Short mmCIF file of C-alpha atoms in Angstrom, two decimals:
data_model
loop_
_atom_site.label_atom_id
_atom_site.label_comp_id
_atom_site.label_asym_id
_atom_site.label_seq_id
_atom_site.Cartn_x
_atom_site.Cartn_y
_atom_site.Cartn_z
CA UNK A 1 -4.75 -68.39 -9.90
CA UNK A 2 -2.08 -67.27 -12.56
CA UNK A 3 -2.32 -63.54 -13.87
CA UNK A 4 -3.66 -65.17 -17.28
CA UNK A 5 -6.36 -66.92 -15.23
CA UNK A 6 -7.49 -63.52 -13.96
CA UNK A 7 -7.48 -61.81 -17.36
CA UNK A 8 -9.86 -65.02 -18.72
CA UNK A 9 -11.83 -64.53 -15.97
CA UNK A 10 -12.65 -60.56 -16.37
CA UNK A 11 -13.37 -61.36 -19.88
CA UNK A 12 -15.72 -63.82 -19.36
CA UNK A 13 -17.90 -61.38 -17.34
CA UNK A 14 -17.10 -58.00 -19.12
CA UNK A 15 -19.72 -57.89 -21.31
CA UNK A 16 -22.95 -56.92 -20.11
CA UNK A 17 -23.13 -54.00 -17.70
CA UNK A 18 -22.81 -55.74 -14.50
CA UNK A 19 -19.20 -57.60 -15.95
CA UNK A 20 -18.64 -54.01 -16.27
CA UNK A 21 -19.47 -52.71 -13.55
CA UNK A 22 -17.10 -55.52 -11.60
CA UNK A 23 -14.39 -55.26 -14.23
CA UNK A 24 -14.60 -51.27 -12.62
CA UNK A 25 -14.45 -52.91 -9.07
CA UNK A 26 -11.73 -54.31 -9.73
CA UNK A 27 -9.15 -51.81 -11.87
CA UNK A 28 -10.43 -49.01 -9.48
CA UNK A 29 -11.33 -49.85 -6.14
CA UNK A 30 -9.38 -53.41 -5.69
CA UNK A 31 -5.93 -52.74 -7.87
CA UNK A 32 -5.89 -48.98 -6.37
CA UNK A 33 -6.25 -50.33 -3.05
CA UNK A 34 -3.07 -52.80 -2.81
CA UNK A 35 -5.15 -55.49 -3.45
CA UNK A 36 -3.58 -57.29 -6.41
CA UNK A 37 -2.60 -60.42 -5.72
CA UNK A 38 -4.34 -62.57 -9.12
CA UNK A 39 -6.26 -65.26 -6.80
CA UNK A 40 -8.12 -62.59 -5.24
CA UNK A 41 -9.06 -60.77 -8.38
CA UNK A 42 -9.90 -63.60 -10.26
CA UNK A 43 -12.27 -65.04 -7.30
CA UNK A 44 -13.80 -61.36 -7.06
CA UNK A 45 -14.06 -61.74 -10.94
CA UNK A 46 -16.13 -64.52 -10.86
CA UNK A 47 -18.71 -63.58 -8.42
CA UNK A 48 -21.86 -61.31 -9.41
CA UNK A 49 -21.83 -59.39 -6.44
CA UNK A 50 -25.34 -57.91 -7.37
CA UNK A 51 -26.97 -61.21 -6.98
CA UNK A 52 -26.25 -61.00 -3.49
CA UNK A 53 -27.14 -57.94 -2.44
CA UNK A 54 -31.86 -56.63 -2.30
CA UNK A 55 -33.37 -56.19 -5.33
CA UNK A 56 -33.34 -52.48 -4.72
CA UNK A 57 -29.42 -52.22 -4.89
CA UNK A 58 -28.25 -54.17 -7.48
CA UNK A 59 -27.57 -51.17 -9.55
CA UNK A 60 -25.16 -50.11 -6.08
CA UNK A 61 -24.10 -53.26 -6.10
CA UNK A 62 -20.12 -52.03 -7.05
CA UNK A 63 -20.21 -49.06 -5.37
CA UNK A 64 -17.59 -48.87 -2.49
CA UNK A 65 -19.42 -48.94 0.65
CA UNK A 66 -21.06 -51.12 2.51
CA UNK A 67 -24.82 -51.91 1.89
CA UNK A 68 -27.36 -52.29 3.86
CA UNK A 69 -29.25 -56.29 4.14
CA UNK A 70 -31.40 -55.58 6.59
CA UNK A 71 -31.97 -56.44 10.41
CA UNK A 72 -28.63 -54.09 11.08
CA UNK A 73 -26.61 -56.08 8.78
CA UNK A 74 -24.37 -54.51 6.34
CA UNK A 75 -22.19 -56.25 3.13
CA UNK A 76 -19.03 -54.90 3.45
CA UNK A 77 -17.80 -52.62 0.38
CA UNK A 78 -15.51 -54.40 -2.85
CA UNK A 79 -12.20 -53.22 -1.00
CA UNK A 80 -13.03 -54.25 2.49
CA UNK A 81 -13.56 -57.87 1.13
CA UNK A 82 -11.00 -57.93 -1.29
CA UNK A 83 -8.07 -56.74 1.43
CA UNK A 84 -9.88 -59.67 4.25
CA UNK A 85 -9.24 -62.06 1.29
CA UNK A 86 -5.81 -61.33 0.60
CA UNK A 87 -5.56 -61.46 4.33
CA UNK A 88 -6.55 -64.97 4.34
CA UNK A 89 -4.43 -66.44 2.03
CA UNK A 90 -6.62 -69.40 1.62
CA UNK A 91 -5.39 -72.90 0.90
CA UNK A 92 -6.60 -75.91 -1.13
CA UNK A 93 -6.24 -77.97 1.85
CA UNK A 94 -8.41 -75.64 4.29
CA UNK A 95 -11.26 -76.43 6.19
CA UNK A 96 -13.15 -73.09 6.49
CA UNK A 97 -15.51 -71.61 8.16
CA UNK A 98 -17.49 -68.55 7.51
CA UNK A 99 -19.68 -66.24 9.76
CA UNK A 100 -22.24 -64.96 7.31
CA UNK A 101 -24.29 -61.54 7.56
CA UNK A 102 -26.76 -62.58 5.79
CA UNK A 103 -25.47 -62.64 2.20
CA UNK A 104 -23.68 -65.71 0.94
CA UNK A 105 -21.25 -63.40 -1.27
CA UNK A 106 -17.97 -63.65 0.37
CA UNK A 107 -18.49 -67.37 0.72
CA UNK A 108 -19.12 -68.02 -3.29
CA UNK A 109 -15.94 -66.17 -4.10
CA UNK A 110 -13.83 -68.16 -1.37
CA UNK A 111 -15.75 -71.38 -1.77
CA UNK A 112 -13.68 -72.13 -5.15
CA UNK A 113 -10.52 -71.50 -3.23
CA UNK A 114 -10.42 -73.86 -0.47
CA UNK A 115 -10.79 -77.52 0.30
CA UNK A 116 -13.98 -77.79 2.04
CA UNK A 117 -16.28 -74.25 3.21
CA UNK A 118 -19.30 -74.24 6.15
CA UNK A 119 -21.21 -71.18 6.13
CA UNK A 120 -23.24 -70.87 9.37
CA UNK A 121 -25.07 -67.38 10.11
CA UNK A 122 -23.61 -64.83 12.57
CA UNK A 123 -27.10 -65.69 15.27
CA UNK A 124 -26.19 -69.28 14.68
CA UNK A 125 -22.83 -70.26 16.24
CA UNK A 126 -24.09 -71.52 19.32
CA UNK A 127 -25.90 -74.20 17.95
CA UNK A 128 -23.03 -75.94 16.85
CA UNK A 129 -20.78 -75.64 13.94
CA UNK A 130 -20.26 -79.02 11.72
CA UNK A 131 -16.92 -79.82 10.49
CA UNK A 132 -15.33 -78.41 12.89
CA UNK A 133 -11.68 -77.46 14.05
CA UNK A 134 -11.00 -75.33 11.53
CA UNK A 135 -8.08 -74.22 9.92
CA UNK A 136 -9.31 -70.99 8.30
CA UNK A 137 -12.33 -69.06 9.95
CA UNK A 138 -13.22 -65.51 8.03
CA UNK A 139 -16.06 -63.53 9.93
CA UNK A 140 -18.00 -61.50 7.37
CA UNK A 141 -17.85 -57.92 9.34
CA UNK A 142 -16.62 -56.49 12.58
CA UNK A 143 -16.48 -57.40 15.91
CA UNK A 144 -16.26 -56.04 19.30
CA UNK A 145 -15.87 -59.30 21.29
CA UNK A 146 -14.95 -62.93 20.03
CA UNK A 147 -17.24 -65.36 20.92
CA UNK A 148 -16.17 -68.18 22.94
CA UNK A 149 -17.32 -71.10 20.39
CA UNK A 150 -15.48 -69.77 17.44
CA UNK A 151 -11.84 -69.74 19.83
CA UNK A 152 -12.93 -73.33 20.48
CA UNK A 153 -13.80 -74.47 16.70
CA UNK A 154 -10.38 -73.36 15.83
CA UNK A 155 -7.71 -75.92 15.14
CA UNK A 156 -4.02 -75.12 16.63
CA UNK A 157 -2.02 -73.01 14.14
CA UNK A 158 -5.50 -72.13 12.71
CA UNK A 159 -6.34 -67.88 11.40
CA UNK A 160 -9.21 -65.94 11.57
CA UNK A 161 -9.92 -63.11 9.62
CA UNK A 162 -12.57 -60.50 10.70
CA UNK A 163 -13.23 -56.88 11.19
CA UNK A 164 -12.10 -55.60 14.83
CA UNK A 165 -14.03 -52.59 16.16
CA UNK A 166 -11.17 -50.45 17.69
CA UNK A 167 -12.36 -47.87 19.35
CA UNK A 168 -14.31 -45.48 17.30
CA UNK A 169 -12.90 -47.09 13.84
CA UNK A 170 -12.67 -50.72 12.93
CA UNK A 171 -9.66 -52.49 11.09
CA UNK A 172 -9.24 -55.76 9.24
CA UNK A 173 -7.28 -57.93 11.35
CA UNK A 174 -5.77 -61.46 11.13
CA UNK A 175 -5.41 -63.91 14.37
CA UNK A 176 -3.77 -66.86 14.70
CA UNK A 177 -4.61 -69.51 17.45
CA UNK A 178 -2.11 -70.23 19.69
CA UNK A 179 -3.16 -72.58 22.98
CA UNK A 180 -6.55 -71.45 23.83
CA UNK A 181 -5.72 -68.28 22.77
CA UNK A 182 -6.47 -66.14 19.73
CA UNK A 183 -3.86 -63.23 18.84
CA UNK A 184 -4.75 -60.91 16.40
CA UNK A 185 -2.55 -58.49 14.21
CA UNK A 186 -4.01 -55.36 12.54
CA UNK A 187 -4.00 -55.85 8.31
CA UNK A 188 -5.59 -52.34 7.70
CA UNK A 189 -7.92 -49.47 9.07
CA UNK A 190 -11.39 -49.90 6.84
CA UNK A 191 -14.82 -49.51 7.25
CA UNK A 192 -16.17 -52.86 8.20
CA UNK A 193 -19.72 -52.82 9.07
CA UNK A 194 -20.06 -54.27 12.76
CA UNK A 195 -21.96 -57.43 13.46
CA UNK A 196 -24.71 -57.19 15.43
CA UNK A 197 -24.37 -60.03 17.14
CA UNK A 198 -20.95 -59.73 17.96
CA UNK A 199 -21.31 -56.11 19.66
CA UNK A 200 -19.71 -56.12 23.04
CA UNK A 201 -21.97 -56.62 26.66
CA UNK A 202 -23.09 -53.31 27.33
CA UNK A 203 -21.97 -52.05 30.62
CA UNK A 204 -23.91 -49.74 33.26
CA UNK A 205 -22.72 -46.93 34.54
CA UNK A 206 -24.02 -44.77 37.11
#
C-alpha cells in the first residue's frame, strides 16, 4: 500500500468516533512506536478493532494494552500487533496461517494482504490444519513452547511470527524454518499476552 493509499484509508474511517479513535491508534501509539511502514497502517486503518473485541470494551477498544476475551485469552494491544505485522512482511503470494485467540482481528487486517489466509484456533492445531505447508504462519500471542504440528505445517524457507515468553518478559520474534528446524530472532521486547495453550509442560520439583 502506497502512503496515498493509507491517507484514503484513515479518511474513510475518521469520521465517527471509533475512525477516531483508530485514526489516534495510529498517529500515537503505531507511528510513535516505529511502526510506519504504509501497508501496515493502512491494513490497521481498515479494521474496526472494536468489533472484535466484548461488548463491554468497545469503548477500550484503542487503548494500548491488551484486553481481556475470556477463558485466559488476551487481544494483544494496537502496537504489539502493528510491530508482529511489520514483522511479517506479508506477500501477495503467501499461504498463511494464523493461530487465533479467540478474536478474528489480526486475521481481517492481514487477510487483504496475502494470497490465501486459514485461521484455525490456538486449542485446534492438532486436528489438522488445511492448506497446509505454509509459507507465512503468525501466532496471535506468546508462547513458551512451539508445538510440534505448526514446525511440521511449515514450508522450507517459510516465517513465523509470534510472541516468545522469555523469561519473565515476552518479545515479538520472527523464525524462519530451516530443515526441521525453526530459528527464531528477537524483533522487540512487548507485552504479548501468553497463549494458554501454548504455556510450557510444567515441571515437578521436589
Amino acid at each position: 500500500m502506497t502512503t496515498t493509499q493509507y491517507t484514503t484509508a484513515v479518511a474513510a474511517v475518521s469520521g465517527a468516533a471509533p475512525g477516531s479513535a483508530r485514526r489516534a491508534m495510529i498517529d500515537s501509539q503505531l507511528r510513535t512506536s516505529g511502526v510506519n511502514e504504509p501497508y501496515v497502517l493502512g491494513a490497521m486503518a481498515r479494521v474496526a478493532r472494536e468489533d472484535f473485541v466484548p461488548e463491554a470494551l468497545r469503548d477500550a477498544a484503542y487503548i494500548d494494552r491488551a484486553l481481556p476475551l475470556g477463558n485466559g485469552r488476551f487481544l494483544p494491544a494496537p502496537t504489539v500487533h502493528g510491530k508482529m505485522l511489520a514483522a511479517a512482511a506479508p506477500k501477495e503470494d503467501d499461504n498463511v496461517l494464523i493461530v487465533s485467540n479467540g478474536s478474528n482481528y489480526f486475521a481481517e487486517v492481514l487477510r487483504p494482504l496475502v494470497g490465501t489466509l486459514t485461521v484455525v484456533d490456538a486449542a485446534e492445531i492438532d486436528n489438522g490444519l488445511p492448506n497446509s505447508p505454509y509459507s507465512l504462519i503468525v501466532i496471535d500471542g506468546a508462547i513458551e513452547a512451539l508445538p510440534e504440528a505448526l514446525t511440521l505445517a511449515l514450508g522450507a524457507g517459510g516465517r513465523i511470527i509470534t510472541g516468545q515468553v522469555n523469561k519473565v518478559m515476552t518479545r515479538i520474534v520472527r523464525g524462519t524454518k530451516h530443515a526441521e528446524t525453526v530459528a527464531f530472532d528477537p524483533v522487540a521486547d512487548d507485552n504479548v499476552p501468553l497463549l494458554p495453550e501454548f504455556a510450557a509442560p510444567k515441571r515437578w520439583s521436589f
